[in-house]
Coordinates of C-alpha atoms in Angstrom, one line a residue:
Chain A
M1 CA 13.7 26.7 30.8
N2 CA 14.2 22.9 30.4
A3 CA 12.5 20.7 33.0
R4 CA 11.6 17.2 33.3
S5 CA 8.1 17.7 34.7
S6 CA 7.3 14.4 36.4
L7 CA 7.8 11.9 33.6
H8 CA 8.4 13.9 30.4
R9 CA 11.3 16.1 29.2
S10 CA 9.7 19.4 28.3
L11 CA 10.3 23.2 28.0
R12 CA 8.0 26.1 28.5
L13 CA 7.8 28.5 25.5
P14 CA 9.2 31.9 26.4
H15 CA 6.1 33.7 25.0
D16 CA 2.4 33.2 24.5
L17 CA 1.2 31.2 21.5
P18 CA -1.4 32.8 19.3
L19 CA -3.9 30.4 17.9
E20 CA -5.9 30.2 14.7
S21 CA -9.1 30.6 16.6
G22 CA -8.0 33.9 17.9
A23 CA -7.4 32.6 21.3
V24 CA -4.0 32.8 22.9
L25 CA -2.2 29.9 24.8
P26 CA -0.2 31.5 27.6
R27 CA 3.4 30.2 27.5
P28 CA 2.6 26.6 26.8
M29 CA 4.7 23.6 27.8
I30 CA 6.1 21.4 25.0
G31 CA 7.1 17.8 25.8
Y32 CA 9.8 16.6 23.5
E33 CA 12.6 14.0 22.9
T34 CA 15.8 14.3 20.9
Y35 CA 18.2 11.8 19.5
G36 CA 21.7 12.3 18.0
E37 CA 23.8 15.4 18.0
L38 CA 23.2 18.8 16.4
A39 CA 25.9 19.5 13.7
A40 CA 28.0 22.6 14.3
D41 CA 26.3 24.3 11.4
G42 CA 22.8 23.1 12.6
G43 CA 22.2 21.6 9.3
N44 CA 21.2 18.1 10.3
A45 CA 18.0 18.7 12.3
I46 CA 15.0 16.5 11.4
L47 CA 11.6 17.0 13.0
I48 CA 9.4 13.9 13.3
C49 CA 5.7 14.6 13.7
H50 CA 3.5 12.0 15.4
A51 CA 0.1 10.8 14.6
L52 CA -3.3 11.3 16.5
T53 CA -2.4 9.0 19.4
G54 CA 1.4 9.1 19.1
D55 CA 3.8 11.1 21.2
Q56 CA 7.4 12.2 21.3
Y57 CA 8.7 8.7 22.1
V58 CA 9.4 7.9 18.5
A59 CA 12.5 5.9 19.1
S60 CA 12.9 5.4 22.8
T61 CA 11.1 3.4 25.4
H62 CA 7.7 4.9 26.5
P63 CA 7.8 5.9 30.2
L64 CA 4.2 4.9 30.8
T65 CA 3.9 1.7 28.7
G66 CA 7.4 0.5 28.7
K67 CA 7.0 -0.2 25.0
P68 CA 9.7 0.6 22.5
G69 CA 9.3 3.8 20.4
W70 CA 6.4 3.9 18.0
W71 CA 8.5 4.3 14.8
T72 CA 11.8 2.4 15.4
R73 CA 11.5 1.0 11.9
M74 CA 12.0 4.5 10.5
V75 CA 14.1 6.2 13.2
G76 CA 17.2 4.7 14.8
R77 CA 20.7 3.4 14.1
G78 CA 21.0 2.2 10.5
R79 CA 17.4 3.5 9.8
P80 CA 16.5 6.3 7.2
V81 CA 16.4 8.8 10.0
D82 CA 19.6 7.9 11.8
P83 CA 20.8 9.5 15.1
A84 CA 24.4 8.6 13.8
R85 CA 24.0 11.5 11.2
H86 CA 20.8 13.4 12.1
F87 CA 19.7 15.5 15.1
I88 CA 16.2 14.1 15.5
I89 CA 13.5 16.1 17.4
C90 CA 10.0 14.8 18.1
M91 CA 7.5 16.8 20.2
N92 CA 4.2 16.0 21.7
V93 CA 1.6 18.1 19.9
I94 CA -0.2 20.9 21.9
G95 CA -3.5 19.5 22.9
G96 CA -1.7 16.2 23.7
C97 CA -1.2 14.5 27.0
M98 CA 2.5 13.6 27.2
G99 CA 4.1 16.7 28.6
S100 CA 2.8 19.4 26.2
E101 CA 0.0 21.8 27.1
G102 CA -3.3 20.2 26.8
P103 CA -6.7 19.9 28.4
A104 CA -5.2 17.8 31.1
S105 CA -2.5 20.3 32.0
P106 CA -2.9 22.6 35.0
H107 CA -4.8 25.8 34.2
P108 CA -2.7 28.9 34.5
D109 CA -5.2 30.3 37.1
G110 CA -4.2 27.3 39.4
D111 CA -7.8 26.3 39.4
G112 CA -7.6 22.6 38.4
C113 CA -6.8 21.5 34.9
W114 CA -7.8 23.2 31.6
G115 CA -10.5 20.6 30.7
L116 CA -12.9 22.2 28.1
R117 CA -11.5 25.6 28.9
F118 CA -8.5 24.6 26.7
P119 CA -8.9 26.5 23.4
V120 CA -9.7 24.4 20.2
I121 CA -6.4 24.0 18.3
T122 CA -5.6 23.3 14.7
I123 CA -2.8 21.6 12.8
A124 CA -1.4 25.0 12.0
D125 CA -1.4 25.7 15.7
M126 CA 0.6 22.5 16.5
V127 CA 3.1 23.4 13.8
R128 CA 3.4 27.1 15.2
A129 CA 4.1 25.6 18.6
Q130 CA 6.8 23.3 17.1
A131 CA 8.4 26.3 15.4
A132 CA 8.4 28.2 18.6
A133 CA 9.9 25.3 20.5
L134 CA 12.6 24.9 17.8
D135 CA 13.4 28.6 18.3
A136 CA 13.8 28.0 22.0
L137 CA 16.1 25.1 21.3
G138 CA 18.2 27.2 18.9
I139 CA 17.3 25.2 15.8
G140 CA 16.7 27.3 12.7
R141 CA 16.2 25.6 9.3
L142 CA 15.2 21.9 9.3
L143 CA 16.8 19.4 7.0
A144 CA 13.5 17.6 6.9
V145 CA 10.1 17.2 8.5
V146 CA 8.9 13.6 8.5
G147 CA 5.4 12.3 9.5
G148 CA 2.8 9.7 8.8
S149 CA -1.0 10.2 9.0
M150 CA -1.6 13.4 11.2
G151 CA 2.2 13.6 11.3
G152 CA 2.1 14.0 7.5
M153 CA -0.4 16.7 7.7
Q154 CA 1.9 18.6 10.0
A155 CA 4.8 18.0 7.6
L156 CA 2.7 19.4 4.8
Q157 CA 1.6 22.3 7.0
W158 CA 5.2 23.0 7.8
A159 CA 6.1 23.7 4.1
A160 CA 3.0 25.9 3.7
Q161 CA 3.5 27.9 7.0
Y162 CA 7.3 28.1 7.2
P163 CA 8.3 27.8 3.5
D164 CA 11.9 28.8 4.1
R165 CA 12.4 26.7 7.2
V166 CA 12.3 23.2 5.8
A167 CA 14.4 21.7 3.0
S168 CA 12.6 18.3 2.6
V169 CA 9.2 17.1 3.5
V170 CA 8.2 13.4 3.9
A171 CA 4.4 12.9 4.2
I172 CA 3.3 9.3 4.4
A173 CA -0.2 7.9 4.4
T174 CA -1.8 11.2 4.7
A175 CA -4.0 13.8 3.1
A176 CA -4.0 17.6 2.6
R177 CA -7.7 17.6 4.0
H178 CA -10.0 15.6 6.1
S179 CA -12.7 14.1 4.1
A180 CA -16.4 13.7 5.1
Q181 CA -15.7 10.1 6.0
N182 CA -12.7 11.0 8.1
I183 CA -14.7 13.6 10.0
A184 CA -17.6 11.1 10.4
F185 CA -15.4 8.4 12.0
H186 CA -13.9 11.0 14.4
E187 CA -17.4 12.2 15.4
V188 CA -18.3 8.6 16.3
G189 CA -15.3 8.6 18.6
R190 CA -16.1 12.0 20.2
Q191 CA -19.7 11.1 20.7
A192 CA -18.6 7.8 22.4
I193 CA -16.4 9.8 24.9
M194 CA -19.1 12.4 25.6
A195 CA -21.8 9.8 26.0
D196 CA -19.9 8.2 28.9
P197 CA -21.4 9.6 32.1
E198 CA -18.0 9.7 33.7
W199 CA -16.9 12.3 31.1
Q200 CA -18.8 14.8 33.3
G201 CA -18.9 17.5 30.6
G202 CA -15.1 17.3 30.3
A203 CA -14.5 18.0 34.0
Y204 CA -13.8 14.4 35.0
T205 CA -10.6 15.1 36.8
A206 CA -12.3 17.5 39.2
A207 CA -15.2 15.0 39.6
G208 CA -12.8 12.2 40.3
T209 CA -14.2 10.1 37.5
N210 CA -12.7 8.6 34.3
P211 CA -14.5 8.2 30.9
A212 CA -12.4 5.1 30.2
R213 CA -15.4 3.3 28.5
G214 CA -16.2 6.1 26.2
L215 CA -12.5 6.6 25.2
S216 CA -12.1 2.9 24.8
V217 CA -15.0 2.6 22.4
A218 CA -13.6 5.6 20.5
R219 CA -10.3 3.8 20.1
M220 CA -12.0 0.6 19.0
A221 CA -13.9 2.4 16.3
A222 CA -10.8 4.3 15.2
H223 CA -8.6 1.1 15.3
I224 CA -10.8 -0.6 12.7
T225 CA -10.1 2.3 10.2
Y226 CA -6.4 1.8 10.7
L227 CA -6.6 -1.8 9.4
S228 CA -8.0 -3.4 6.2
E229 CA -10.7 -5.9 5.6
A230 CA -8.2 -8.2 4.2
G231 CA -5.8 -7.6 7.1
L232 CA -8.6 -8.3 9.7
T233 CA -9.7 -11.4 7.8
G234 CA -6.1 -12.7 7.5
K235 CA -5.4 -12.1 11.2
F236 CA -8.7 -13.2 12.8
G237 CA -11.2 -14.5 10.2
R238 CA -14.2 -15.7 12.1
N239 CA -12.0 -17.5 14.7
L240 CA -13.5 -17.8 18.1
Q241 CA -11.7 -16.6 21.3
D242 CA -10.9 -19.4 23.7
R243 CA -13.9 -21.4 22.9
A244 CA -15.1 -24.2 20.6
E245 CA -18.5 -22.6 19.7
V246 CA -20.4 -19.3 20.0
G247 CA -21.7 -18.6 23.5
F248 CA -25.1 -17.2 22.5
G249 CA -24.3 -14.1 24.5
F250 CA -22.4 -10.9 24.3
D251 CA -19.0 -11.9 25.6
A252 CA -16.1 -11.5 23.1
D253 CA -16.9 -14.7 21.2
F254 CA -14.8 -13.7 18.3
Q255 CA -11.0 -13.1 18.4
V256 CA -11.5 -9.8 16.6
E257 CA -13.8 -8.6 19.4
S258 CA -11.3 -9.7 22.0
Y259 CA -8.5 -7.9 20.1
L260 CA -10.5 -4.7 19.8
R261 CA -11.5 -4.7 23.4
Y262 CA -7.8 -5.1 24.4
Q263 CA -6.8 -2.2 22.1
G264 CA -9.5 -0.1 23.7
M265 CA -8.6 -0.8 27.3
S266 CA -4.9 -0.5 26.9
F267 CA -5.3 2.9 25.2
V268 CA -7.1 4.5 28.1
D269 CA -4.1 3.9 30.4
R270 CA -2.0 6.2 28.3
F271 CA -4.3 8.7 26.8
D272 CA -6.6 11.5 28.0
A273 CA -10.2 11.6 26.8
N274 CA -10.3 15.4 26.4
S275 CA -7.0 15.3 24.4
Y276 CA -8.7 12.9 22.1
L277 CA -11.5 15.4 21.5
Y278 CA -9.2 18.2 20.8
I279 CA -6.7 16.5 18.5
T280 CA -9.4 14.8 16.4
R281 CA -11.1 18.3 16.0
A282 CA -7.8 19.7 14.8
M283 CA -7.6 17.0 12.2
D284 CA -11.2 17.5 11.1
Y285 CA -10.5 21.3 10.7
F286 CA -7.4 20.5 8.5
D287 CA -7.7 21.6 4.8
L288 CA -4.6 23.2 3.4
A289 CA -6.5 24.6 0.5
T290 CA -8.9 26.7 2.6
A291 CA -6.6 29.6 2.8
H292 CA -6.3 29.6 -1.0
D293 CA -9.9 29.5 -2.2
G294 CA -10.0 25.8 -2.3
L295 CA -6.8 25.5 -4.5
L296 CA -4.1 23.3 -3.0
A297 CA -1.2 24.3 -5.3
P298 CA -0.9 27.8 -4.0
A299 CA -0.2 26.4 -0.5
F300 CA 3.1 25.1 -1.9
A301 CA 4.0 28.2 -4.0
A302 CA 6.3 29.8 -1.5
T303 CA 8.4 27.0 -0.5
S304 CA 11.4 25.5 -2.3
A305 CA 11.3 22.3 -0.3
R306 CA 11.4 18.9 -1.9
F307 CA 8.6 16.5 -1.1
C308 CA 8.4 12.7 -0.7
I309 CA 4.8 11.4 -0.7
V310 CA 4.1 7.8 0.0
S311 CA 0.7 6.0 0.2
F312 CA -0.4 2.4 0.6
D313 CA -2.8 0.6 -1.6
S314 CA -4.9 -0.9 1.3
D315 CA -5.2 2.4 3.2
W316 CA -8.9 3.5 3.0
L317 CA -8.6 6.1 5.7
Y318 CA -6.2 8.3 3.7
P319 CA -6.4 6.6 0.3
T320 CA -3.9 7.0 -2.5
A321 CA -6.3 9.5 -4.3
E322 CA -5.6 11.9 -1.6
S323 CA -1.9 11.5 -2.0
R324 CA -2.2 12.0 -5.8
R325 CA -4.1 15.2 -5.1
I326 CA -1.2 16.5 -3.1
V327 CA 1.3 15.4 -5.8
Q328 CA -0.7 17.1 -8.5
A329 CA -0.7 20.3 -6.5
L330 CA 3.0 20.0 -5.9
V331 CA 3.7 19.3 -9.5
A332 CA 1.6 22.2 -10.6
A333 CA 3.4 24.4 -8.1
G334 CA 6.7 23.4 -9.7
R335 CA 8.1 21.6 -6.7
H336 CA 10.5 18.6 -6.8
V337 CA 8.3 15.7 -5.7
S338 CA 8.7 12.0 -5.4
F339 CA 5.6 9.8 -5.0
V340 CA 4.9 6.1 -4.8
E341 CA 2.0 3.9 -3.8
L342 CA 3.2 0.9 -2.0
S343 CA 1.5 -2.4 -1.8
S344 CA 0.7 -3.7 1.7
P345 CA -2.1 -5.6 3.2
H346 CA -2.1 -3.8 6.5
G347 CA -4.3 -0.7 5.7
H348 CA -3.5 2.7 7.1
D349 CA -1.2 1.2 9.9
S350 CA 1.2 0.0 7.0
F351 CA 3.4 3.0 7.6
L352 CA 4.2 1.9 11.2
L353 CA 4.9 -1.7 10.2
D354 CA 7.8 -3.4 8.4
A355 CA 7.9 -1.8 4.9
P356 CA 11.4 -2.2 3.4
T357 CA 10.5 -0.4 0.2
M358 CA 9.1 2.6 2.2
N359 CA 12.5 2.7 4.1
A360 CA 14.5 2.5 0.9
V361 CA 12.4 5.3 -0.6
V362 CA 12.7 7.6 2.4
D363 CA 16.4 6.8 2.8
G364 CA 17.2 7.6 -0.9
F365 CA 15.1 10.8 -0.7
L366 CA 16.7 12.1 2.5
R367 CA 20.3 11.2 1.4
S368 CA 20.0 13.0 -1.9
G369 CA 18.8 16.1 0.1
E370 CA 21.8 15.9 2.2
G371 CA 24.0 15.6 -0.8
A372 CA 22.5 18.8 -2.2
A373 CA 22.9 20.6 1.0
A374 CA 26.6 19.6 1.4
Chain B
M1 CA 27.0 2.7 -14.7
S2 CA 26.9 2.9 -18.6
L3 CA 23.9 3.7 -20.6
S4 CA 22.5 1.7 -23.5
P5 CA 23.3 3.2 -27.0
R6 CA 19.6 4.4 -27.2
L7 CA 19.7 6.2 -23.8
H8 CA 23.1 7.6 -24.7
Q9 CA 21.8 9.1 -27.8
I10 CA 19.1 10.9 -25.9
A11 CA 21.6 12.2 -23.3
H12 CA 23.6 13.5 -26.2
H13 CA 20.9 15.9 -27.0
I14 CA 20.5 17.3 -23.5
T15 CA 22.4 20.5 -22.8
P16 CA 24.3 20.6 -19.5
G17 CA 22.4 22.2 -16.6
A18 CA 19.1 21.9 -18.4
S19 CA 15.8 21.0 -16.7
V20 CA 14.3 17.7 -17.8
L21 CA 11.1 15.8 -17.4
D22 CA 11.5 12.1 -18.4
V23 CA 8.1 10.6 -19.1
G24 CA 8.1 6.8 -18.5
C25 CA 11.5 7.1 -16.8
S26 CA 11.6 3.4 -15.6
D27 CA 13.9 3.2 -12.6
G28 CA 15.5 6.5 -13.4
L29 CA 18.8 5.2 -15.1
L30 CA 18.8 8.2 -17.6
L31 CA 17.9 10.8 -15.1
D32 CA 20.6 9.5 -12.8
Y33 CA 23.1 9.7 -15.6
L34 CA 22.0 13.2 -16.5
R35 CA 22.2 14.4 -13.0
R36 CA 25.7 13.0 -12.6
E37 CA 27.2 13.8 -16.0
K38 CA 25.3 16.9 -17.1
Q39 CA 24.1 18.5 -13.8
V40 CA 20.6 18.3 -15.0
D41 CA 17.6 19.3 -12.8
G42 CA 15.5 16.2 -13.4
R43 CA 12.0 14.9 -12.7
G44 CA 10.4 11.8 -13.9
I45 CA 7.0 10.0 -14.2
E46 CA 6.7 6.2 -14.2
L47 CA 3.7 3.9 -14.0
D48 CA 5.3 0.9 -12.3
A49 CA 5.5 1.2 -8.5
E50 CA 8.6 -0.9 -8.1
R51 CA 10.5 1.1 -10.7
V52 CA 9.4 4.3 -9.1
A53 CA 10.6 3.0 -5.7
R54 CA 14.0 2.2 -7.2
A55 CA 14.2 5.7 -8.9
V56 CA 13.2 7.5 -5.6
A57 CA 15.7 5.4 -3.6
R58 CA 18.3 6.8 -6.0
G59 CA 17.3 10.2 -4.7
L60 CA 15.4 11.2 -8.0
S61 CA 12.2 13.3 -8.1
V62 CA 10.0 10.6 -9.7
V63 CA 6.3 10.4 -9.3
Q64 CA 4.2 7.3 -9.9
G65 CA 1.7 8.2 -12.6
N66 CA 0.2 7.6 -15.9
A67 CA 1.4 9.7 -18.9
D68 CA -2.0 9.5 -20.5
H69 CA -3.7 11.1 -17.5
D70 CA -1.1 12.8 -15.2
L71 CA 0.8 15.2 -17.5
A72 CA -2.0 17.8 -17.3
A73 CA -0.8 18.9 -13.9
F74 CA 2.7 19.9 -15.1
P75 CA 2.9 23.7 -15.8
D76 CA 3.5 25.1 -19.2
A77 CA 7.1 25.6 -20.4
S78 CA 8.3 24.3 -17.0
V79 CA 11.3 22.3 -18.3
D80 CA 13.9 22.6 -21.2
F81 CA 13.4 19.0 -22.4
A82 CA 10.5 16.6 -22.1
I83 CA 11.7 13.1 -22.8
L84 CA 9.5 10.2 -24.0
S85 CA 11.7 7.1 -24.4
E86 CA 10.3 3.8 -25.6
T87 CA 6.9 4.9 -24.3
L88 CA 5.1 6.5 -27.2
Q89 CA 3.7 3.3 -28.5
A90 CA 2.3 2.3 -25.2
M91 CA 0.2 5.5 -24.9
Q92 CA -3.7 5.4 -25.1
R93 CA -3.4 8.8 -27.1
P94 CA 0.2 9.3 -28.4
D95 CA -0.9 12.6 -30.1
E96 CA -2.2 14.0 -26.8
V97 CA 0.9 12.9 -24.9
L98 CA 3.1 14.6 -27.5
A99 CA 1.1 17.8 -27.3
H100 CA 1.6 17.7 -23.5
L101 CA 5.4 17.1 -24.0
L102 CA 5.6 20.2 -26.2
R103 CA 3.5 22.2 -23.8
I104 CA 5.6 21.3 -20.7
G105 CA 9.1 21.3 -22.5
R106 CA 10.6 23.8 -24.7
R107 CA 11.8 20.8 -26.7
A108 CA 10.5 17.2 -26.8
I109 CA 12.8 14.3 -27.3
V110 CA 10.8 11.2 -28.5
A111 CA 12.5 7.8 -29.1
F112 CA 10.5 4.7 -30.3
P113 CA 10.9 1.5 -32.2
N114 CA 10.4 1.8 -35.9
F115 CA 7.5 -0.4 -37.1
G116 CA 8.4 0.2 -40.6
H117 CA 11.7 -1.7 -40.2
W118 CA 12.1 -4.4 -42.9
R119 CA 12.2 -7.3 -40.4
V120 CA 8.7 -6.2 -39.1
R121 CA 7.4 -5.9 -42.8
A122 CA 8.9 -9.3 -43.6
N123 CA 7.2 -10.8 -40.6
I124 CA 3.8 -9.6 -41.8
L125 CA 4.5 -10.0 -45.5
F126 CA 6.0 -13.5 -45.5
G127 CA 4.9 -14.9 -42.2
G128 CA 1.4 -13.4 -42.2
R129 CA 1.9 -12.9 -38.4
M130 CA 2.3 -9.9 -36.2
P131 CA 6.0 -9.4 -35.6
V132 CA 7.9 -10.6 -32.6
T133 CA 11.4 -9.1 -32.8
K134 CA 14.3 -8.3 -30.4
G135 CA 12.9 -4.7 -30.1
L136 CA 9.3 -5.9 -29.8
P137 CA 9.6 -9.2 -27.9
Q138 CA 6.0 -9.7 -26.8
S139 CA 3.1 -11.4 -28.8
W140 CA 0.3 -9.1 -29.9
Y141 CA -2.1 -10.3 -27.1
E142 CA 0.3 -9.4 -24.3
T143 CA 2.1 -6.4 -25.5
E144 CA 1.8 -2.9 -23.9
N145 CA 2.5 -1.5 -27.3
I146 CA -0.9 -0.6 -28.6
H147 CA 0.0 2.3 -30.9
L148 CA 3.1 1.2 -33.0
C149 CA 4.1 3.6 -35.7
T150 CA 6.8 3.9 -38.4
I151 CA 9.2 6.8 -38.8
D152 CA 7.2 8.1 -41.7
D153 CA 4.0 7.9 -39.5
F154 CA 5.7 10.0 -36.8
R155 CA 6.9 12.5 -39.3
A156 CA 3.4 12.8 -40.7
L157 CA 1.9 13.4 -37.2
A158 CA 4.6 16.0 -36.4
A159 CA 3.9 17.8 -39.8
S160 CA 0.1 17.7 -39.3
R161 CA 0.5 19.4 -35.9
G162 CA 3.0 21.8 -37.1
Y163 CA 5.8 20.6 -34.9
R164 CA 9.4 21.5 -35.9
I165 CA 11.8 18.6 -36.3
I166 CA 15.0 20.0 -34.8
A167 CA 17.0 16.8 -35.1
Q168 CA 16.4 13.1 -35.9
R169 CA 18.7 10.1 -35.4
H170 CA 18.1 6.6 -36.7
L171 CA 19.7 3.5 -35.4
W172 CA 20.0 -0.1 -36.5
G173 CA 21.0 -1.9 -33.4
A174 CA 23.7 0.2 -31.8
N175 CA 24.8 1.8 -35.2
P176 CA 23.6 4.9 -37.0
Q177 CA 21.4 4.2 -40.0
S178 CA 21.0 7.2 -42.2
A179 CA 20.0 5.7 -45.6
W180 CA 16.4 4.6 -45.9
P181 CA 15.7 4.9 -42.2
N182 CA 12.0 4.0 -42.5
L183 CA 13.1 0.6 -44.0
L184 CA 16.5 0.0 -42.4
A185 CA 16.4 1.6 -38.9
D186 CA 14.8 -0.3 -36.1
H187 CA 14.8 2.7 -33.8
A188 CA 14.2 6.4 -34.2
L189 CA 14.9 9.5 -32.1
F190 CA 13.3 12.9 -32.8
V191 CA 13.9 16.3 -31.2
L192 CA 10.9 18.6 -31.7
S193 CA 9.8 22.0 -30.9
N194 CA 6.6 23.9 -31.4

């Protein structure tokens, strides 16, 4: 069952995966990484869920970019999620492009890759795939599910969808629904990809083209939403890039332009354009209250999990108001919840950066859960 | 870690194994004590982010929020004790917060500085100035304490709302003060029920 398909460690689910849309994904592949050892009683398993453009390489070197893991500040020796005491699993979401079944995976017919034939997936589908993969790995109840941004959405979805299978939920810089503004920014990104002639109606692999420009623009627009006005001003201001005065043209005169172009270009080397369409769609469809007539609290009625919710004051993508809404629902549902809004100038990306208070909060939260379990 | 006499007095009224909501719980010192010493199932709410972070780092279920606005989400009769310690006088609407405490908790424990204490009275009477005392150390223009009351004021509020006073304790410093509490006690604790 286990295989290291080309670059990524992965497994193929032993059964088909039914999706929220009604479609069925035949025996999808799941790319994953693990750190630490599973305890004899299986009680130390923590699932880390990644964000939109993240992957399973949470605490190990990325095989494509050679960069260190994307959340080594949270996961690693001496960190709140610690392989010395936890068995840590991180999976690439379905729809992704790092070893999990996605639009760039080979179609089961053997007729090229999925492309736009890949079914539209949701956050609930991602979580269902993770649960199935954990079944395959012999992992039952999770000590914790931890995630930021889209990873936080999955963590919340876990408690709603598998209420008895998770003891603690850590959801950072996230929301229980996508707002009109969130959807709007994603639509800009998708339109940028689809407007690239090399996108070829999604069939760029067969056509031998690459919609890198469109994907790069999508990444540039999205990247702005991950930062803050104060953060951009502090980092770049109106500083010019390698020149003493403006060039009266459309080169990257300003440092911020050069920075965004670099962010866009480096992204296309590691990410599939169609995956970007599918995963942003999944996020846009996300609203935990939909299944409960618009009420959020009932989504948390069945679980006995404890929750740790953290927001950042400069995060305007998933602002504190959305975290408060989650907290109020959890309180109303009678759940044990910890919530704090932390101060940081770095916007949404704060959760990925050095945040000692966030680490202290998550560490204390996880340890007290372990004490209760022992 | 030992508790101050005031917090200790609150802890004294909590039955072992009870569920507790501590409103204005600061960094969770009381909740931590109750969890360890009385196996209490505790939750807290606190306005200040740094205090919340310290409480959560202790492994306590504490949410950052404002008692004037954020108590409404808590379900009816969801805890045995709702505690309001040294916070009543900083509320926009102490009466509404008190009503929430008795909606959420089967009992409410409210502890506050007594503005009827003779030192306070003497400050105003002889000094002609708003009092600055050990219990109320800030000047009038910078204090968070916007709704100070005396022990008799509090009794009157409880009576007007039909709350039952189950127990009351009055302190002068660290010592009990049973005679003329409204004049001689600088601190009061009430246990209320509906």
